[in-house]
Coordinates of C-alpha atoms in Angstrom, one line a residue:
M1 CA 73.8 70.8 134.7
K2 CA 74.1 69.6 131.1
L3 CA 70.3 69.9 130.6
Y4 CA 70.4 73.4 132.1
K5 CA 73.1 74.4 129.6
Y6 CA 71.0 73.1 126.7
I7 CA 68.1 75.1 127.9
I8 CA 70.3 78.2 128.1
L9 CA 71.7 77.7 124.7
F10 CA 68.2 77.3 123.3
T11 CA 67.2 80.6 125.0
I12 CA 70.3 82.3 123.6
A13 CA 69.4 81.1 120.2
L14 CA 66.0 82.7 120.5
A15 CA 67.6 85.9 121.7
T16 CA 69.9 86.1 118.7
S17 CA 67.7 84.6 115.9
C18 CA 65.7 87.4 114.4
S19 CA 64.1 87.6 111.0
D20 CA 65.6 89.9 108.4
D21 CA 63.4 92.7 109.7
Y22 CA 65.1 95.3 111.9
F23 CA 61.9 95.5 114.0
D24 CA 62.5 92.1 115.5
V25 CA 65.1 93.4 117.9
N26 CA 62.1 94.6 120.0
S27 CA 60.3 91.3 120.2
S28 CA 59.8 89.4 123.4
E29 CA 62.5 86.9 122.4
T30 CA 65.2 89.1 123.8
K31 CA 63.7 90.6 126.9
P32 CA 63.2 87.4 129.0
T33 CA 66.9 86.5 128.7
T34 CA 67.8 90.0 130.1
T35 CA 65.7 89.5 133.2
S36 CA 66.1 85.8 133.9
L37 CA 69.7 84.7 132.9
P38 CA 72.9 85.5 134.8
P39 CA 75.6 87.0 132.5
Q40 CA 77.8 84.0 132.5
F41 CA 75.3 82.3 130.2
R42 CA 75.2 85.3 127.8
I43 CA 78.9 86.1 127.3
Q44 CA 79.6 83.4 124.7
G45 CA 76.7 84.6 122.5
A46 CA 77.8 88.2 122.8
I47 CA 81.4 87.3 121.7
E48 CA 80.3 85.0 118.9
N49 CA 77.7 87.4 117.5
T50 CA 80.4 90.1 117.5
T51 CA 82.7 87.9 115.3
G52 CA 80.3 85.7 113.5
T53 CA 77.8 88.3 112.4
A54 CA 79.2 91.8 112.7
L55 CA 82.9 91.2 111.9
Y56 CA 82.2 88.6 109.3
R57 CA 79.6 90.7 107.5
G58 CA 81.8 93.7 107.8
A59 CA 84.6 91.8 106.0
R60 CA 82.6 89.8 103.5
E61 CA 81.3 92.5 101.2
I62 CA 84.5 94.5 101.1
L63 CA 86.8 91.7 100.2
A64 CA 87.3 93.3 96.8
V65 CA 87.4 96.9 98.1
T66 CA 90.4 95.9 100.3
Q67 CA 91.6 93.9 97.3
Y68 CA 92.2 90.7 99.2
G69 CA 89.7 88.8 97.1
A70 CA 88.2 88.8 93.6
W71 CA 84.9 87.2 92.3
S72 CA 84.7 84.9 89.3
T73 CA 82.0 86.9 87.5
A74 CA 83.0 90.1 85.7
A75 CA 81.8 93.4 87.2
Y76 CA 80.5 91.6 90.3
Y77 CA 78.8 94.3 92.4
S78 CA 81.2 94.5 95.3
D79 CA 84.2 94.1 93.0
S80 CA 83.3 97.0 90.8
W81 CA 81.1 99.1 93.1
T82 CA 78.2 98.8 90.8
S83 CA 74.4 99.2 91.3
A84 CA 73.5 95.8 89.9
G85 CA 71.5 93.2 92.0
T86 CA 72.0 93.2 95.8
S87 CA 74.6 95.9 95.7
F88 CA 76.4 98.6 97.5
V89 CA 73.5 100.8 96.4
T90 CA 70.7 98.8 98.1
G91 CA 73.1 97.7 100.9
R92 CA 70.9 94.6 101.4
Y93 CA 73.5 92.3 102.8
F94 CA 75.8 94.6 104.7
L95 CA 76.9 95.2 108.2
W96 CA 74.0 97.4 109.4
Q97 CA 71.4 94.7 110.1
N98 CA 73.9 92.3 111.6
A99 CA 75.2 94.9 114.0
Y100 CA 71.9 96.3 115.2
V101 CA 69.8 93.2 115.1
Y102 CA 72.2 90.4 116.1
A103 CA 75.4 91.7 117.7
L104 CA 74.7 94.9 119.6
P105 CA 71.6 93.6 121.5
N106 CA 73.7 90.9 123.1
T107 CA 76.3 93.4 124.3
A108 CA 73.5 95.6 125.7
D109 CA 72.0 92.7 127.6
L110 CA 75.5 91.7 128.9
I111 CA 75.9 95.2 130.4
V112 CA 72.5 95.1 132.0
L113 CA 73.1 91.7 133.5
G114 CA 76.5 92.6 134.7
K115 CA 75.0 95.4 136.7
K116 CA 72.1 93.3 138.0
Y117 CA 74.4 90.5 139.3
N118 CA 77.2 92.7 140.7
A119 CA 79.6 91.6 138.0
P120 CA 81.3 94.7 136.6
N121 CA 83.7 92.4 134.6
Y122 CA 80.7 91.5 132.4
V123 CA 79.7 95.1 132.1
A124 CA 83.3 95.8 130.9
V125 CA 83.2 93.0 128.3
G126 CA 79.9 94.2 127.1
K127 CA 81.3 97.7 126.6
I128 CA 84.5 96.4 124.9
L129 CA 82.5 94.4 122.4
R130 CA 80.0 97.3 122.0
A131 CA 82.9 99.6 121.2
F132 CA 84.3 97.2 118.7
I133 CA 80.9 96.9 116.9
F134 CA 80.2 100.6 116.9
G135 CA 83.8 101.2 115.5
L136 CA 83.3 98.6 112.8
T137 CA 80.0 100.1 111.9
T138 CA 80.8 103.7 111.9
D139 CA 84.0 103.1 109.9
Q140 CA 81.9 101.7 107.1
Y141 CA 79.0 104.0 107.2
G142 CA 80.0 107.3 108.9
D143 CA 77.1 108.5 111.1
I144 CA 75.4 105.8 113.0
V145 CA 72.7 105.2 115.6
I146 CA 74.1 105.1 119.2
N147 CA 71.9 106.9 121.7
D148 CA 68.6 105.5 120.4
T149 CA 69.7 101.9 119.8
Y150 CA 68.6 98.9 122.0
D151 CA 70.0 99.3 125.5
G152 CA 68.8 96.1 127.2
E153 CA 66.1 97.9 129.2
S154 CA 64.0 100.1 127.0
T155 CA 62.4 99.1 123.7
M156 CA 64.0 100.1 120.5
N157 CA 63.0 103.3 118.8
I158 CA 62.3 102.2 115.2
T159 CA 62.9 105.7 113.9
P160 CA 66.1 106.5 115.8
K161 CA 68.2 109.7 115.5
F162 CA 71.7 109.3 114.1
N163 CA 74.8 110.4 115.9
T164 CA 77.8 111.9 114.0
Q165 CA 80.9 109.9 113.6
K166 CA 82.7 112.2 115.9
E167 CA 80.1 111.4 118.6
A168 CA 80.5 107.7 117.8
Y169 CA 84.2 107.9 118.4
Q170 CA 83.8 109.8 121.6
T171 CA 81.4 107.0 122.8
I172 CA 83.8 104.3 121.7
L173 CA 86.7 105.8 123.6
N174 CA 84.5 106.4 126.7
Y175 CA 83.4 102.8 126.6
L176 CA 86.9 101.5 126.5
D177 CA 88.1 103.7 129.3
E178 CA 85.2 102.7 131.5
A179 CA 85.7 99.0 130.7
I180 CA 89.4 99.1 131.6
A181 CA 88.5 100.6 135.0
E182 CA 85.6 98.1 135.6
L183 CA 87.8 95.1 134.9
D184 CA 89.8 96.1 138.1
E185 CA 86.6 96.1 140.2
P186 CA 85.7 93.0 142.2
S187 CA 83.0 90.8 140.6
D188 CA 80.7 88.1 142.1
I189 CA 80.9 86.0 139.0
G190 CA 84.0 85.0 137.0
L191 CA 84.0 85.7 133.3
N192 CA 84.6 82.0 132.5
D193 CA 82.5 80.4 135.2
E194 CA 80.5 78.5 132.6
G195 CA 83.1 78.4 130.0
G196 CA 81.5 81.2 128.1
D197 CA 84.6 83.5 127.7
V198 CA 85.7 82.0 124.4
L199 CA 88.0 84.9 123.7
Y200 CA 90.2 85.1 126.9
G201 CA 89.1 82.3 129.3
G202 CA 88.2 84.8 132.0
D203 CA 91.6 86.6 132.0
H204 CA 90.9 90.2 133.0
E205 CA 94.4 91.4 132.0
K206 CA 94.0 90.1 128.5
W207 CA 90.7 91.8 128.1
K208 CA 92.3 95.1 129.3
K209 CA 95.1 94.6 126.7
F210 CA 92.4 94.2 124.0
A211 CA 90.7 97.3 125.2
Y212 CA 93.9 99.3 125.1
A213 CA 94.7 97.9 121.6
L214 CA 91.3 99.1 120.4
K215 CA 91.9 102.5 121.9
A216 CA 95.1 102.7 120.0
R217 CA 93.4 101.7 116.8
Y218 CA 90.6 104.3 117.0
L219 CA 93.0 107.1 118.1
N220 CA 95.2 106.2 115.2
H221 CA 92.3 106.7 112.8
L222 CA 92.4 110.4 113.5
S223 CA 95.6 110.9 111.5
K224 CA 94.0 113.7 109.4
K225 CA 92.7 115.6 112.5
A226 CA 95.3 118.3 113.3
S227 CA 93.3 120.4 115.6
G228 CA 90.3 120.4 118.0
D229 CA 89.4 118.2 120.9
M230 CA 90.0 115.0 118.9
A231 CA 93.2 115.9 117.2
Y232 CA 95.7 113.1 116.4
D233 CA 97.8 112.5 119.5
T234 CA 100.9 110.4 119.1
D235 CA 101.6 110.3 122.8
A236 CA 98.1 109.0 123.6
I237 CA 98.5 106.3 120.9
L238 CA 101.9 105.2 122.1
T239 CA 100.6 105.1 125.7
A240 CA 97.8 102.8 124.6
C241 CA 100.1 100.6 122.6
N242 CA 102.4 100.2 125.5
L243 CA 99.5 98.7 127.5
A244 CA 97.9 96.8 124.6
I245 CA 98.2 93.3 123.2
N246 CA 101.9 92.4 123.5
S247 CA 102.2 88.9 122.1
N248 CA 100.4 86.5 119.8
T249 CA 99.1 84.7 122.9
V250 CA 96.9 87.7 123.6
N251 CA 95.5 88.1 120.1
A252 CA 91.8 88.7 120.1
Q253 CA 90.6 85.9 118.0
Q254 CA 87.6 83.5 117.7
N255 CA 88.9 79.9 117.3
F256 CA 87.1 77.2 115.4
S257 CA 87.3 73.4 115.9
G258 CA 86.9 72.7 112.2
G259 CA 83.9 70.4 112.8
T260 CA 81.2 69.5 110.3
A261 CA 78.7 72.2 111.4
E262 CA 79.0 75.6 109.7
N263 CA 79.5 77.4 113.0
E264 CA 82.4 75.2 113.9
R265 CA 84.3 76.2 110.8
Q266 CA 86.0 79.4 109.7
P267 CA 83.3 81.2 107.7
F268 CA 85.6 81.7 104.6
A269 CA 86.7 78.0 104.7
V270 CA 85.2 75.3 102.6
G271 CA 82.1 74.2 104.5
G272 CA 81.9 77.5 106.3
Y273 CA 78.8 79.7 105.8
G274 CA 80.7 82.3 103.9
S275 CA 83.0 80.0 101.8
S276 CA 81.3 80.9 98.6
R277 CA 82.0 84.6 99.1
F278 CA 85.8 84.3 98.7
K279 CA 86.4 82.9 95.2
Y280 CA 90.0 83.9 94.5
F281 CA 92.8 85.9 95.9
S282 CA 93.4 89.1 94.0
T283 CA 96.2 89.9 91.6
F284 CA 97.1 92.9 93.8
F285 CA 97.5 90.9 97.0
V286 CA 99.4 88.0 95.4
N287 CA 101.8 90.4 93.6
M288 CA 102.4 92.3 96.8
L289 CA 103.5 89.1 98.5
K290 CA 105.8 88.4 95.5
N291 CA 107.6 91.7 96.1
P292 CA 106.5 93.3 99.4
L293 CA 109.5 95.6 99.6
N294 CA 109.0 96.9 96.0
L295 CA 112.6 96.0 95.1
S296 CA 114.0 96.2 91.6
V297 CA 114.9 92.5 92.0
P298 CA 111.8 91.0 93.7
V299 CA 112.2 89.0 96.9
E300 CA 109.2 86.8 97.7
D301 CA 107.5 87.1 101.1
P302 CA 107.8 83.8 103.0
R303 CA 104.1 84.1 103.9
L304 CA 103.0 83.8 100.3
T305 CA 102.9 80.0 100.1
L306 CA 101.2 79.8 103.5
I307 CA 98.4 82.3 102.9
V308 CA 97.7 81.8 99.2
P309 CA 96.8 78.3 97.9
Q310 CA 98.7 77.2 94.8
A311 CA 96.5 77.3 91.6
V312 CA 95.5 73.8 90.4
N313 CA 97.4 74.5 87.2
G314 CA 100.5 75.6 89.1
G315 CA 101.9 78.8 90.6
Y316 CA 100.4 81.5 92.8
V317 CA 98.2 83.6 90.6
G318 CA 95.7 86.2 91.6
L319 CA 92.6 87.3 89.7
P320 CA 92.2 91.0 88.8
V321 CA 89.4 92.5 90.9
G322 CA 86.4 93.1 88.7
Q323 CA 87.6 91.2 85.7
G324 CA 86.1 87.8 86.4
L325 CA 87.2 84.6 84.8
N326 CA 85.8 85.6 81.4
G327 CA 85.9 82.0 80.0
V328 CA 89.4 81.2 81.5
S329 CA 89.5 78.2 83.8
G330 CA 89.5 78.9 87.5
A331 CA 92.2 76.3 87.8
N332 CA 94.6 79.0 86.6
Y333 CA 94.1 81.1 89.8
S334 CA 94.7 80.7 93.5
T335 CA 91.4 80.1 95.3
G336 CA 90.4 82.0 98.4
N337 CA 89.7 78.9 100.4
G338 CA 92.5 76.8 101.8
G339 CA 95.3 79.1 103.0
F340 CA 96.3 80.1 106.5
Y341 CA 93.3 82.4 107.0
T342 CA 90.7 80.2 105.2
V343 CA 91.0 76.5 106.4
P344 CA 88.2 75.2 108.7
T345 CA 90.3 75.7 111.8
S346 CA 91.5 79.2 111.0
P347 CA 90.6 81.8 113.6
T348 CA 88.6 85.0 112.9
Y349 CA 90.9 87.8 114.1
M350 CA 89.5 90.9 115.8
M351 CA 92.9 92.4 116.6
V352 CA 96.4 91.0 116.7
Y353 CA 99.8 91.9 118.2
S354 CA 101.3 92.8 114.8
E355 CA 98.6 95.5 114.3
V356 CA 99.5 97.1 117.6
K357 CA 103.1 97.3 116.5
F358 CA 102.3 98.8 113.2
I359 CA 100.1 101.4 114.8
E360 CA 103.0 102.2 117.1
A361 CA 105.3 102.4 114.1
E362 CA 103.0 104.8 112.3
A363 CA 102.7 107.1 115.4
E364 CA 106.5 107.1 115.9
F365 CA 107.0 107.8 112.2
R366 CA 104.6 110.7 112.3
S367 CA 106.4 112.1 115.4
G368 CA 109.8 111.9 113.7
D369 CA 111.2 109.0 115.7
L370 CA 112.5 107.0 112.8
P371 CA 114.6 104.5 114.8
G372 CA 111.6 103.8 117.1
A373 CA 109.3 103.5 114.0
Y374 CA 111.7 100.9 112.5
A375 CA 112.0 98.9 115.7
S376 CA 108.2 98.7 116.1
F377 CA 107.8 98.0 112.4
K378 CA 110.3 95.1 112.6
E379 CA 108.6 93.7 115.7
G380 CA 105.3 93.8 113.9
V381 CA 106.6 91.9 110.9
Q382 CA 108.2 89.3 113.2
A383 CA 105.0 88.9 115.1
D384 CA 103.1 88.2 111.9
L385 CA 105.7 85.8 110.6
E386 CA 105.3 83.9 113.9
K387 CA 101.5 84.1 113.8
V388 CA 101.4 82.6 110.2
G389 CA 103.9 79.9 111.1
V390 CA 106.9 80.9 108.9
D391 CA 109.9 78.7 109.9
A392 CA 112.7 80.2 111.9
T393 CA 115.3 80.1 109.0
A394 CA 113.0 81.9 106.6
S395 CA 111.9 84.4 109.2
A396 CA 115.5 85.3 110.1
A397 CA 116.4 85.8 106.5
Y398 CA 113.4 88.1 105.9
L399 CA 114.1 90.2 109.0
A400 CA 117.7 90.5 107.9
L401 CA 116.5 91.7 104.5
L402 CA 114.4 94.4 106.3
D403 CA 117.6 95.6 108.1
T404 CA 119.3 95.9 104.7
E405 CA 116.6 97.3 102.5
V406 CA 114.6 99.4 105.1
G407 CA 116.4 100.1 108.4
S408 CA 115.9 103.1 110.6
T409 CA 117.1 105.6 107.9
N410 CA 114.9 104.3 105.1
I411 CA 111.7 103.5 106.9
S412 CA 108.7 104.9 105.2
L413 CA 104.9 105.0 105.7
S414 CA 104.6 102.7 102.7
H415 CA 106.8 100.1 104.4
I416 CA 104.6 100.2 107.5
M417 CA 101.2 100.1 105.6
V418 CA 102.2 97.4 103.2
Q419 CA 103.3 95.1 106.1
K420 CA 100.1 96.0 108.0
Y421 CA 98.1 95.2 105.0
I422 CA 99.7 91.7 104.7
S423 CA 99.2 91.0 108.4
N424 CA 95.5 92.1 108.5
V425 CA 94.1 89.7 105.8
L426 CA 90.3 89.7 105.9
N427 CA 90.1 92.4 108.5
P428 CA 87.9 95.4 107.6
E429 CA 90.5 97.6 109.4
T430 CA 92.4 97.5 106.1
W431 CA 89.7 99.6 104.4
V432 CA 90.2 102.3 107.1
D433 CA 93.9 102.3 106.3
M434 CA 93.4 102.5 102.5
R435 CA 91.1 105.4 102.8
R436 CA 93.4 107.2 105.3
M437 CA 96.2 106.7 102.8
D438 CA 94.0 108.1 100.0
Y439 CA 94.3 104.8 98.1
S440 CA 97.8 106.0 97.2
S441 CA 99.9 103.7 94.9
D442 CA 102.9 105.4 96.4
I443 CA 101.8 103.8 99.7
Y444 CA 100.5 100.6 98.2
P445 CA 102.6 100.0 95.1
G446 CA 100.6 98.5 92.3
L447 CA 97.2 99.5 93.6
Q448 CA 94.7 100.2 90.9
R449 CA 91.0 100.6 90.7
P450 CA 89.0 97.5 89.7
V451 CA 88.5 96.4 86.2
N452 CA 84.9 97.3 85.1
V453 CA 84.7 99.9 87.8
N454 CA 81.3 101.7 88.0
L455 CA 82.1 104.8 85.9
D456 CA 78.6 106.2 86.5
I457 CA 79.4 106.9 90.1
F458 CA 83.2 106.9 89.9
P459 CA 84.0 108.6 86.5
N460 CA 87.5 109.9 87.3
D461 CA 90.7 108.0 87.8
D462 CA 91.1 109.3 91.3
D463 CA 87.5 108.5 92.4
W464 CA 87.5 105.7 95.0
I465 CA 84.8 104.3 97.2
Q466 CA 84.6 106.1 100.6
A467 CA 81.6 104.6 102.4
V468 CA 78.7 102.1 101.9
P469 CA 75.0 103.1 101.8
Y470 CA 72.7 102.3 104.6
E471 CA 70.4 99.3 104.2
Y472 CA 67.3 99.9 102.2
N473 CA 65.0 98.9 105.2
E474 CA 66.5 101.6 107.3
E475 CA 65.9 104.1 104.5
D476 CA 62.3 103.0 104.1
R477 CA 61.6 103.3 107.8
N478 CA 63.8 106.1 109.0
Y479 CA 64.5 108.3 106.0
E480 CA 63.7 111.5 108.0
N481 CA 66.6 110.9 110.4
M482 CA 69.2 109.2 108.4
P483 CA 71.9 111.0 106.4
N484 CA 71.7 111.4 102.6
N485 CA 71.7 107.9 101.2
D486 CA 72.0 108.7 97.5
P487 CA 74.8 106.4 96.3
Y488 CA 76.3 109.3 94.3
V489 CA 76.8 111.0 97.7
R490 CA 77.2 108.2 100.1
M491 CA 79.8 106.2 98.2
T492 CA 82.0 109.2 97.2
T493 CA 81.9 111.3 100.4
P494 CA 84.8 110.7 102.9
V495 CA 83.7 109.9 106.4
W496 CA 84.5 112.3 109.2
W497 CA 87.9 110.9 110.3
N498 CA 89.0 111.0 106.6
T499 CA 88.3 114.8 106.3
P500 CA 91.4 116.9 107.2
S501 CA 90.8 119.5 109.9

């Protein structure tokens, strides 16, 4: 059996190891695994490609856009939204290739194999992961390829037509509804029969909670849609939240052993394959943790010392995004590697309990239920304190402070979004929130545009980045079908869900 597993792992490696060229998704490396392997040998690859390629790449290049991290070089391209080098303008190292070449083909194969082997539970997992990847991708780009992408059976159309973001969201929500139903159907093969379900160990109910949590997330993105068939619906959001992830034990997370191999370590940790991408925590994030409630007499968040490493020269000091070190020693600043989210054994979080509670709080706040909003808000904060490992005494003091300084009569959208920001470190979902909130400093106190911001594309003080350009190889090959990829248009035009209607 051990030898068989090794053969399977080698085959999976072939299926997921493509060159940088988008064409490789159609090679013969993938097709034999679809027709010869049962799905229990593909689920681990599908999960790990979702987190290790799609989610990681989706988070890596926008670390400074979300203002969690800052680079050591002044005007570094992603920090300042510039056109220098491998930049937002060329889109060379972004999510697009990682989603369409590495992550999505695995989910397509899992769906095909689940149907072939009478295992609708694998079909369901394939659809949940596929919904997650499509959501991540459309939220960064806008219109994306859905109908013409690799489906596990037909060859890829290398000049695919794009679907609108509204169509993408309809597809995502349909996938999630179908998956929830399919998880209740009998299956001939257990999800964890070969130990491949590294997310939930074969627990159908946890997968369903994850699906409901994603449904709440994507429905909540529609906060600027007041009419039409996809109008913001607080009742639908609250219903999904009620059935979603309900404790930290159900968090959707990829765990790491912390071993010597890169893929055994958190990507942003020392020794992880993305460790060099997270140089320092930003001034904005560190200062937020020093006064999260924006009080006249600051009260430090108990998570500060757990999330942010102390600078070598002492203290917790962030680096302004876009400024770079400019000759100052890096020992004066808190490095990105080494805190709660960036040690070798830190998980990669897809979605967590606290996010569900903050979504619930926002929906209740928008519906006018302030007591309900505060109760959900407080539960969200408590869930994150527990996730990060704040001790009981400090947690109790902080929660009591919330009762005094916020409470059900003073709860605001800013309170909710700040705490959600703190709980979603490294998660690209934060960029969705910042755009939905119009990058408002009223919502995120102290938020400013980067130092050395690209004034050529963003000349006005209220100009903020709205989307990333498609990768250059997609433009070279498929320019007739893709949307306008001029960086002056792409980077400044709000995506569909961020356009009021």
